[in-house]
PDB file of C-alpha atoms and ligand atoms in Angstrom:
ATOM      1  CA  UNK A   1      58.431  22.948  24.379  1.00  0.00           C
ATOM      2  CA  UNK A   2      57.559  24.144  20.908  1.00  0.00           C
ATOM      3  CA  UNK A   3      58.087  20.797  19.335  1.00  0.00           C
ATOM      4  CA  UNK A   4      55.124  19.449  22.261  1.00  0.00           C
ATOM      5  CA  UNK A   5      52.976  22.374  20.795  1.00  0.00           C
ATOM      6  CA  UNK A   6      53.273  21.493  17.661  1.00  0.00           C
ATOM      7  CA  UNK A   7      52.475  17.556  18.825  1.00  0.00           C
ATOM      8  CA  UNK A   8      49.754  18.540  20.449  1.00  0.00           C
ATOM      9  CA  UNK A   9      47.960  20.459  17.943  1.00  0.00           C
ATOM     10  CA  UNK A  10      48.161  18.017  15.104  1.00  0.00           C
ATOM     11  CA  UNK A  11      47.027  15.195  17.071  1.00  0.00           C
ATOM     12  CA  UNK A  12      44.231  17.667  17.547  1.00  0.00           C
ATOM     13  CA  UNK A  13      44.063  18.064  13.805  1.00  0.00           C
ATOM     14  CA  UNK A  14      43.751  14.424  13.344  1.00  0.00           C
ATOM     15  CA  UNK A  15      41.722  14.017  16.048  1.00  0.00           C
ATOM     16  CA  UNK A  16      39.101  16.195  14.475  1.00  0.00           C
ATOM     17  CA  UNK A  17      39.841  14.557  11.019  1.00  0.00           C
ATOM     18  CA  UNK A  18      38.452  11.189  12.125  1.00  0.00           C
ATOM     19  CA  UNK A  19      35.895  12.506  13.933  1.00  0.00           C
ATOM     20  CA  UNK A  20      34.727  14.034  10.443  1.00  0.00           C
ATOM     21  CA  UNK A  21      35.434  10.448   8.535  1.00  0.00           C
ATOM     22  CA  UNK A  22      33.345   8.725  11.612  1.00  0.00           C
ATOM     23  CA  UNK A  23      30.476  11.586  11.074  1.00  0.00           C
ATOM     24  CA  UNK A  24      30.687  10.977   7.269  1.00  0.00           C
ATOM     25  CA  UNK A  25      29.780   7.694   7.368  1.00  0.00           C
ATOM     26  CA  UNK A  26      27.373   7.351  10.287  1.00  0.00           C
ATOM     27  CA  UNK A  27      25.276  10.462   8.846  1.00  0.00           C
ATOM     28  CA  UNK A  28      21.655   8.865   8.281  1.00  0.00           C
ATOM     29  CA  UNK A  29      19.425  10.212   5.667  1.00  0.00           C
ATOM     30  CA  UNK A  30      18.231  13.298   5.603  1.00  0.00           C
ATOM     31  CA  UNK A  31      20.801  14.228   7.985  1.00  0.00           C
ATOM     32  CA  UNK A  32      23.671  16.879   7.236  1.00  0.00           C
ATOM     33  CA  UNK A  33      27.487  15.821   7.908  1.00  0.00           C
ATOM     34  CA  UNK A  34      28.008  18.738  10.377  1.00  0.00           C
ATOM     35  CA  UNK A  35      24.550  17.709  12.153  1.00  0.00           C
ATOM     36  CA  UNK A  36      26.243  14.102  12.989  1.00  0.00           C
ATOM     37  CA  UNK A  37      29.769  15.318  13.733  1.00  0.00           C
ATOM     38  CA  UNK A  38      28.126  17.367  16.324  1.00  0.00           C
ATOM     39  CA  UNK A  39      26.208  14.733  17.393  1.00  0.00           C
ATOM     40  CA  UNK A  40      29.216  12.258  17.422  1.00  0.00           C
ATOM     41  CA  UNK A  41      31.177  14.868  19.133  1.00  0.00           C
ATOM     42  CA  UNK A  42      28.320  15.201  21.887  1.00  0.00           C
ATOM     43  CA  UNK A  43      28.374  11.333  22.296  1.00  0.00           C
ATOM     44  CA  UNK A  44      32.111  11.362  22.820  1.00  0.00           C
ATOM     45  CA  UNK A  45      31.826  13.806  25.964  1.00  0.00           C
ATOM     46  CA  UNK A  46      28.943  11.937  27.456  1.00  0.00           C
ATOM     47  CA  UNK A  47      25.991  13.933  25.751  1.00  0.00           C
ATOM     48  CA  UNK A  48      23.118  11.288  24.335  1.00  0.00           C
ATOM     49  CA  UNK A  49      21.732  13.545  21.096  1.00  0.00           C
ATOM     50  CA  UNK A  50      18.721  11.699  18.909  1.00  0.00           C
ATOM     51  CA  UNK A  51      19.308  11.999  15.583  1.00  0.00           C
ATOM     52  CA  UNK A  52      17.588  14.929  14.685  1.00  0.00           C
ATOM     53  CA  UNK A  53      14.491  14.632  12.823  1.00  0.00           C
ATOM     54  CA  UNK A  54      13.779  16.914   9.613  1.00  0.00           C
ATOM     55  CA  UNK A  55      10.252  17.269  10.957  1.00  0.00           C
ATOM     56  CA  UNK A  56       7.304  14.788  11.071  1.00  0.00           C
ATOM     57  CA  UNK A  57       7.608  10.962  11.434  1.00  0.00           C
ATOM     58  CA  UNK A  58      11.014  10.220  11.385  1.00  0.00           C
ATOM     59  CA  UNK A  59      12.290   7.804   8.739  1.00  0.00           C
ATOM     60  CA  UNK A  60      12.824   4.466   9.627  1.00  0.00           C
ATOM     61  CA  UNK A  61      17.062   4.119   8.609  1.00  0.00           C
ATOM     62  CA  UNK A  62      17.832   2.874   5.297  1.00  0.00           C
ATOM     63  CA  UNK A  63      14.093   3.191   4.142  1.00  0.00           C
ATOM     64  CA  UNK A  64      14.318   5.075   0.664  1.00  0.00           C
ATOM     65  CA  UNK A  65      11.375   6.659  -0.514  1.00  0.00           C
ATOM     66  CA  UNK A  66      10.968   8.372  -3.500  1.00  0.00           C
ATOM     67  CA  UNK A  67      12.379   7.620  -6.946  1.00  0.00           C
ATOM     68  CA  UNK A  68      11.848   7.799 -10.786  1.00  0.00           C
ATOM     69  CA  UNK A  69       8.091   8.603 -12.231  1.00  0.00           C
ATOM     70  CA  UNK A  70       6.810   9.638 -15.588  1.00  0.00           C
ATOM     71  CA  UNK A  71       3.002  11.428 -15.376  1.00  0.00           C
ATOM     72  CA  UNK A  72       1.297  14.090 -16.622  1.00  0.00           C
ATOM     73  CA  UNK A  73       0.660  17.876 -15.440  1.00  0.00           C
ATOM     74  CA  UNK A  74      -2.729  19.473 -15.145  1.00  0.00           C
ATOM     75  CA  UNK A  75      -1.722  21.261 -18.320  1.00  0.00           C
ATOM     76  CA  UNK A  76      -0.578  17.971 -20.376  1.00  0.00           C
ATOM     77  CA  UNK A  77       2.671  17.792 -20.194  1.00  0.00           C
ATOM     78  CA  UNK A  78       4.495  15.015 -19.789  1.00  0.00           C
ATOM     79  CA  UNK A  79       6.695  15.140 -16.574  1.00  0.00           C
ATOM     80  CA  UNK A  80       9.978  12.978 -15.026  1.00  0.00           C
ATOM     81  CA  UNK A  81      11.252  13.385 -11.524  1.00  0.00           C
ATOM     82  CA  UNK A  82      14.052  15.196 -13.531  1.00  0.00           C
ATOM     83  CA  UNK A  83      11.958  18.243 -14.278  1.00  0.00           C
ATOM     84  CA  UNK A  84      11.836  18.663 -10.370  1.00  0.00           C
ATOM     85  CA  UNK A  85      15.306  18.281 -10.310  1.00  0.00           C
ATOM     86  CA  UNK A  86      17.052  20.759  -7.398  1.00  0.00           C
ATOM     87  CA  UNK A  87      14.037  21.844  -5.964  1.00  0.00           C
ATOM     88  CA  UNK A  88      11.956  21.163  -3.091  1.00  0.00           C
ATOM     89  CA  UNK A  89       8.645  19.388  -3.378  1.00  0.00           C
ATOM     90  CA  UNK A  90       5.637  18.757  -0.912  1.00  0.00           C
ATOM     91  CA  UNK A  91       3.651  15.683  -2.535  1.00  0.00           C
ATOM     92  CA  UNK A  92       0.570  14.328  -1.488  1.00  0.00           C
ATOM     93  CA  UNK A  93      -1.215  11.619  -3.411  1.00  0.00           C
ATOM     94  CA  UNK A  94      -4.848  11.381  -3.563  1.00  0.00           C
ATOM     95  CA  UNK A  95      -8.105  12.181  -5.667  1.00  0.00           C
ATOM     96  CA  UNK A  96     -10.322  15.123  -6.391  1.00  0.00           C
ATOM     97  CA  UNK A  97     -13.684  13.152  -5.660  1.00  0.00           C
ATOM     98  CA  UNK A  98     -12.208  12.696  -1.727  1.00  0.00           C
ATOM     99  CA  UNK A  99     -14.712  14.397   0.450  1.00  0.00           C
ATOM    100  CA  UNK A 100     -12.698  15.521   3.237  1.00  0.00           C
ATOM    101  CA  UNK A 101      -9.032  14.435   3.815  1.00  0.00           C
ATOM    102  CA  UNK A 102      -7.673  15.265   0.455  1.00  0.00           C
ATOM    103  CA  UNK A 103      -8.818  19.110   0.259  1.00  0.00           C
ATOM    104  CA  UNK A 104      -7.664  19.770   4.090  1.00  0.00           C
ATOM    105  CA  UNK A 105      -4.248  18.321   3.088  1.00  0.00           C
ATOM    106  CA  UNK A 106      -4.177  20.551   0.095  1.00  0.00           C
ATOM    107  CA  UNK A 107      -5.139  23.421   2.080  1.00  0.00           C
ATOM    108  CA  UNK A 108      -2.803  22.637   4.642  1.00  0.00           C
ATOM    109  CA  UNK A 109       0.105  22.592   2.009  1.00  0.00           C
ATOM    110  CA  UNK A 110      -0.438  25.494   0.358  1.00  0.00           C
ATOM    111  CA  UNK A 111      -0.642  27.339   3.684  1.00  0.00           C
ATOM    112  CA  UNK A 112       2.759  26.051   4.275  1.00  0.00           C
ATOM    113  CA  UNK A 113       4.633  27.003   1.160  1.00  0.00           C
ATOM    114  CA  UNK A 114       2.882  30.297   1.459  1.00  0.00           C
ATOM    115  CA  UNK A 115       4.150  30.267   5.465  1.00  0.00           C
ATOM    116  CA  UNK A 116       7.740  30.072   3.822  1.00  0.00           C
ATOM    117  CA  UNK A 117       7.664  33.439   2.358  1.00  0.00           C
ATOM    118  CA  UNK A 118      10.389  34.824   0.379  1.00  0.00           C
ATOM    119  CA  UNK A 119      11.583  31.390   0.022  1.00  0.00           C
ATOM    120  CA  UNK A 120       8.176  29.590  -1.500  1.00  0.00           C
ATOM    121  CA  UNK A 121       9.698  29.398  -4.738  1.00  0.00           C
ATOM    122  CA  UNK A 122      12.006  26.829  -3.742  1.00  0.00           C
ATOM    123  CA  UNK A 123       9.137  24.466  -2.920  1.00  0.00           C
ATOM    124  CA  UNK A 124       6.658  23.387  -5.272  1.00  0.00           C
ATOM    125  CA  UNK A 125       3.342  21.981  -4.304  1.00  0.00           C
ATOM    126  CA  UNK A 126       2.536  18.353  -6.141  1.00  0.00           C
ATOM    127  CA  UNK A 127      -1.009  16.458  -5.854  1.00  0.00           C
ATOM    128  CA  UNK A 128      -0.777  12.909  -7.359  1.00  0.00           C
ATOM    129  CA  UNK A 129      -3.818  11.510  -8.198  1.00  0.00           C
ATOM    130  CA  UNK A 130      -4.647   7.756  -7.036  1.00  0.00           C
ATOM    131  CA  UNK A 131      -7.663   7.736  -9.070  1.00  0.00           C
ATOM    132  CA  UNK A 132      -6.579   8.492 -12.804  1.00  0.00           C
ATOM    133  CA  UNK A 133      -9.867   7.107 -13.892  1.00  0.00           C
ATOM    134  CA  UNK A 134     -11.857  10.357 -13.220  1.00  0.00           C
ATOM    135  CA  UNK A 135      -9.193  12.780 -12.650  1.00  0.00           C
ATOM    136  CA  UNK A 136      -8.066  13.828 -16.137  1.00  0.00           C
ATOM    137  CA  UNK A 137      -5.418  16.285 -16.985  1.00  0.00           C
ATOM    138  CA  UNK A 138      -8.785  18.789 -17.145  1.00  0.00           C
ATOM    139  CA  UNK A 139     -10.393  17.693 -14.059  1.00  0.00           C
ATOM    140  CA  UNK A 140      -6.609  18.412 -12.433  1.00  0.00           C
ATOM    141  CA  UNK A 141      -6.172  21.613 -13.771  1.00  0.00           C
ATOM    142  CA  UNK A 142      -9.554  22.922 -12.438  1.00  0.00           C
ATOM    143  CA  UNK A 143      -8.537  21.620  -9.043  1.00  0.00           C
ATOM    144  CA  UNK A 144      -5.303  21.919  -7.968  1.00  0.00           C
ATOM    145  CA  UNK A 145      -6.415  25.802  -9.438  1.00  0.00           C
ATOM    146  CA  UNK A 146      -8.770  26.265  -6.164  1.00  0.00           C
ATOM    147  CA  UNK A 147      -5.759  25.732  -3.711  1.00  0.00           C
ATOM    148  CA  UNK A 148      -2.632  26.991  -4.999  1.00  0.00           C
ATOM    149  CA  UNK A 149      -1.736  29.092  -8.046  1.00  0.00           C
ATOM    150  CA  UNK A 150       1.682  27.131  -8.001  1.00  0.00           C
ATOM    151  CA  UNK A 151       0.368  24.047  -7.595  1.00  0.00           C
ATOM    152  CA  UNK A 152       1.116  21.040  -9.976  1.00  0.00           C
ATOM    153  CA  UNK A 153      -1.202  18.071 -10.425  1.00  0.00           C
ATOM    154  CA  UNK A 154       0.086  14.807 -11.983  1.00  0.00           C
ATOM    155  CA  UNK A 155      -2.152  11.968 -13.369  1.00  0.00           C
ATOM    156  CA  UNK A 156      -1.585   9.275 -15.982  1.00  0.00           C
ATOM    157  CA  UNK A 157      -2.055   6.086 -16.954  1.00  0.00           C
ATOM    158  CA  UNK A 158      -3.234   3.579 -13.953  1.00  0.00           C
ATOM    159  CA  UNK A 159       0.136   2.264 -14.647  1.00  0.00           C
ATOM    160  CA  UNK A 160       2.147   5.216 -14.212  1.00  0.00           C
ATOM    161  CA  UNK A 161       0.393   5.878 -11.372  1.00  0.00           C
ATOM    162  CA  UNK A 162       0.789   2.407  -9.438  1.00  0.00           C
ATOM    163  CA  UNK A 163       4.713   3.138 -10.207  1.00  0.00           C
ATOM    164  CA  UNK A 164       4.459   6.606  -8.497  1.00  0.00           C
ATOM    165  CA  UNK A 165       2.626   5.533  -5.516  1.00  0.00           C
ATOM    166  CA  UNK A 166       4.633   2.231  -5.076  1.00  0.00           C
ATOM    167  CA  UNK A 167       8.182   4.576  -4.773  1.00  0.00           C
ATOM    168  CA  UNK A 168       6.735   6.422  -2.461  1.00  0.00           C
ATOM    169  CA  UNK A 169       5.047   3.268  -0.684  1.00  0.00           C
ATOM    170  CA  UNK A 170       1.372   4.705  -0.872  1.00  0.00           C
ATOM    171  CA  UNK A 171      -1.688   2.767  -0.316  1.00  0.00           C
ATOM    172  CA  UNK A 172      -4.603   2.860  -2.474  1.00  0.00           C
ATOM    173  CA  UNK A 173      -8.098   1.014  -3.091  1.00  0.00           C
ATOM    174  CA  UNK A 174     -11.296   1.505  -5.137  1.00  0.00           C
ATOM    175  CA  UNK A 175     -14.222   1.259  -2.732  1.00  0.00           C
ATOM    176  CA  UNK A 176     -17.305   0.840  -4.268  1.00  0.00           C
ATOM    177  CA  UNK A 177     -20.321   2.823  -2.433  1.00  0.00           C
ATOM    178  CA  UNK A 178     -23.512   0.126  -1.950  1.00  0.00           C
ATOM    179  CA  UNK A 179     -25.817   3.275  -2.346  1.00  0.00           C
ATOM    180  CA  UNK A 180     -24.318   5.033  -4.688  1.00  0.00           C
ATOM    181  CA  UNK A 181     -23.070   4.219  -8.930  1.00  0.00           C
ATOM    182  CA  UNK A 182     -19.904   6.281  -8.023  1.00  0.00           C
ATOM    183  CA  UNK A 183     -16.909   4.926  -6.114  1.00  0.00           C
ATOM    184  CA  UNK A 184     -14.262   6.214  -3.319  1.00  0.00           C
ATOM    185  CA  UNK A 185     -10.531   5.107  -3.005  1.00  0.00           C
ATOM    186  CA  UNK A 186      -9.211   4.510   0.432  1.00  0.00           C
ATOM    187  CA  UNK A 187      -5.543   5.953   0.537  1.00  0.00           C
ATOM    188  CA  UNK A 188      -2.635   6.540   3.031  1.00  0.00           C
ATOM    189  CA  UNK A 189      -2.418  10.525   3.660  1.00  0.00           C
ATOM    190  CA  UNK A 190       0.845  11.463   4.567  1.00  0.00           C
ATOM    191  CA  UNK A 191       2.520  14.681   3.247  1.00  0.00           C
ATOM    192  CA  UNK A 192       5.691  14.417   1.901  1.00  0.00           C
ATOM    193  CA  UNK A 193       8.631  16.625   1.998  1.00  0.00           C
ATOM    194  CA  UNK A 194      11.320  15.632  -1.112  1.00  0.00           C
ATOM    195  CA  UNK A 195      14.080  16.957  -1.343  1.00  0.00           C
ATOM    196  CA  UNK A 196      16.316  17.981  -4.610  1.00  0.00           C
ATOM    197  CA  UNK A 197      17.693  14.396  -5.171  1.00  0.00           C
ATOM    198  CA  UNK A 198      14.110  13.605  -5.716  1.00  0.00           C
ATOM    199  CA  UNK A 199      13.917  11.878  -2.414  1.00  0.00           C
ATOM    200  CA  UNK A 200      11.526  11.916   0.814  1.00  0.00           C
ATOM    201  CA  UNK A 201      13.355  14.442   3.339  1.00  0.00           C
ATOM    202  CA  UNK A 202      10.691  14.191   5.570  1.00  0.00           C
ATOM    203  CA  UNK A 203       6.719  12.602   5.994  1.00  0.00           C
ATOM    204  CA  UNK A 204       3.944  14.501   7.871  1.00  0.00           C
ATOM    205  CA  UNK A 205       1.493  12.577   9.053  1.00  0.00           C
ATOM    206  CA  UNK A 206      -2.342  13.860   8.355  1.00  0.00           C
ATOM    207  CA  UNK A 207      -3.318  16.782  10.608  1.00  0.00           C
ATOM    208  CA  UNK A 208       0.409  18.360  10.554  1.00  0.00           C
ATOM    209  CA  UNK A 209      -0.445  21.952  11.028  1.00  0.00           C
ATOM    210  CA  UNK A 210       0.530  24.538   7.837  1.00  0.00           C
ATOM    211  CA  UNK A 211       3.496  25.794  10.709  1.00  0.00           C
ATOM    212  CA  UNK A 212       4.867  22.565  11.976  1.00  0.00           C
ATOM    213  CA  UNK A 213       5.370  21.658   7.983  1.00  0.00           C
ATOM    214  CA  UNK A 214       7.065  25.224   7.097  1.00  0.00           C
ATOM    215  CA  UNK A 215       8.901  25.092  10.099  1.00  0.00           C
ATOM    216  CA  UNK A 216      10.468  21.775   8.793  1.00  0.00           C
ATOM    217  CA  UNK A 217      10.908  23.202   5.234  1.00  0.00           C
ATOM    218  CA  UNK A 218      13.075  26.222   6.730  1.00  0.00           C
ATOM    219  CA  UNK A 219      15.589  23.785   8.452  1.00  0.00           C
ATOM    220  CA  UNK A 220      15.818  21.836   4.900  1.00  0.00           C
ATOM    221  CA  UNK A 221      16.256  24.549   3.113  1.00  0.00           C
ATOM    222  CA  UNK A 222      19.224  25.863   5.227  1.00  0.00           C
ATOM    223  CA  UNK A 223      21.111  22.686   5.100  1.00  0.00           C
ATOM    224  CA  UNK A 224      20.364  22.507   1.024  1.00  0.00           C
TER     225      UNK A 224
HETATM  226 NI1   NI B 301      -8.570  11.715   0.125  1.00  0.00          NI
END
């Protein structure tokens, strides 16, 4: 009888154990080992569970976004992804001269690290400019001032910039105004949510309310 016990439990033991190793390697990005064993588990007994999103437009799997950059802050110092390193950031590339998308974005962030309360400090608030043409390390510092006293802007050469926007797969275009000398630049808007590996946890597509992004920063930040 006690040697069936003691059958029985270890089969449960390695039972479990696999279960783990399966959960291990079918975790997808952004997704916590204990979130897929549960979902795996849930599968097994007949329960369908999505992957769960972190929060805005889910990922497409094995898209990687994110990745090395070397700009400047609004105060002129040079900057790596490595001076982010272990903390949260919400990016959003775009350019001071923007009219309308780019300041409700930046409003919309800073309402959501400020949402997050006695954890804010864990997420820093980045604007990348698209347009490093006009938006010099001054002309960052006086902006990014007007929405968050936390927040960081990064410019640099067009170069540097191109290479920040391309690992993180943004879109950008001059657009030259027929009635006007001065120009626009068309860009994607997406917030993004990167985690301390210095990559994207999560995008938010324009419009995202301040809420729906903090909510999504709280369920990061317990899994970090
Ligand atoms: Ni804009």
């Amino acid at each position: 009888m006690l040697k069936a016990v003691r059958f029985f439990a270890s089969m449960v033991i390695v039972l479990i154990g696999l279960l783990w190793a399966a959960a291990w390697m079918s975790a997808t990005d952004g997704e916590s080992v204990a979130e897929s064993f549960a979902r795996g588990t849930a599968a097994m007994f007949g329960y369908e569970m999505a992957a769960p999103s972190p929060g805005g437009v889910q990922l497409p799997q094995g898209l990687v976004l994110g990745g090395p950059f070397t700009l400047t802050d609004h105060t002129g110092r040079r900057v790596t992804e490595a001076d982010f390193a272990g903390r949260f950031l919400l990016v959003y590339f775009g350019f001071t001269y923007c009219p309308d998308v780019c300041p409700t974005e930046l409003g919309t962030i800073a309402a959501a690290v400020d949402a997050l309360d006695g954890q804010a400090d864990r997420v820093v608030p980045v604007f990348i400019t698209v347009d490093p043409e006009r938006d010099t390390q001054e002309a960052m510092a006086d902006y990014v001032s007007r929405f968050h006293p936390r927040m960081v802007g990064l410019t640099g050469t067009e170069q540097q910039v191109a290479a920040a926007a391309r690992a993180y797969r943004v879109f950008y275009a001059k657009v030259q105004r027929t009635d006007a000398t001065d120009y626009l630049v068309d860009h994607s808007s997406f917030v993004y949510l990167v985690g301390p590996d210095g990559r994207v946890r999560a995008l938010f597509r324009p419009d995202t309310t301040p809420d729906a992004i903090a909510q999504a920063i709280r369920g990061q930040l317990r899994g970090a």
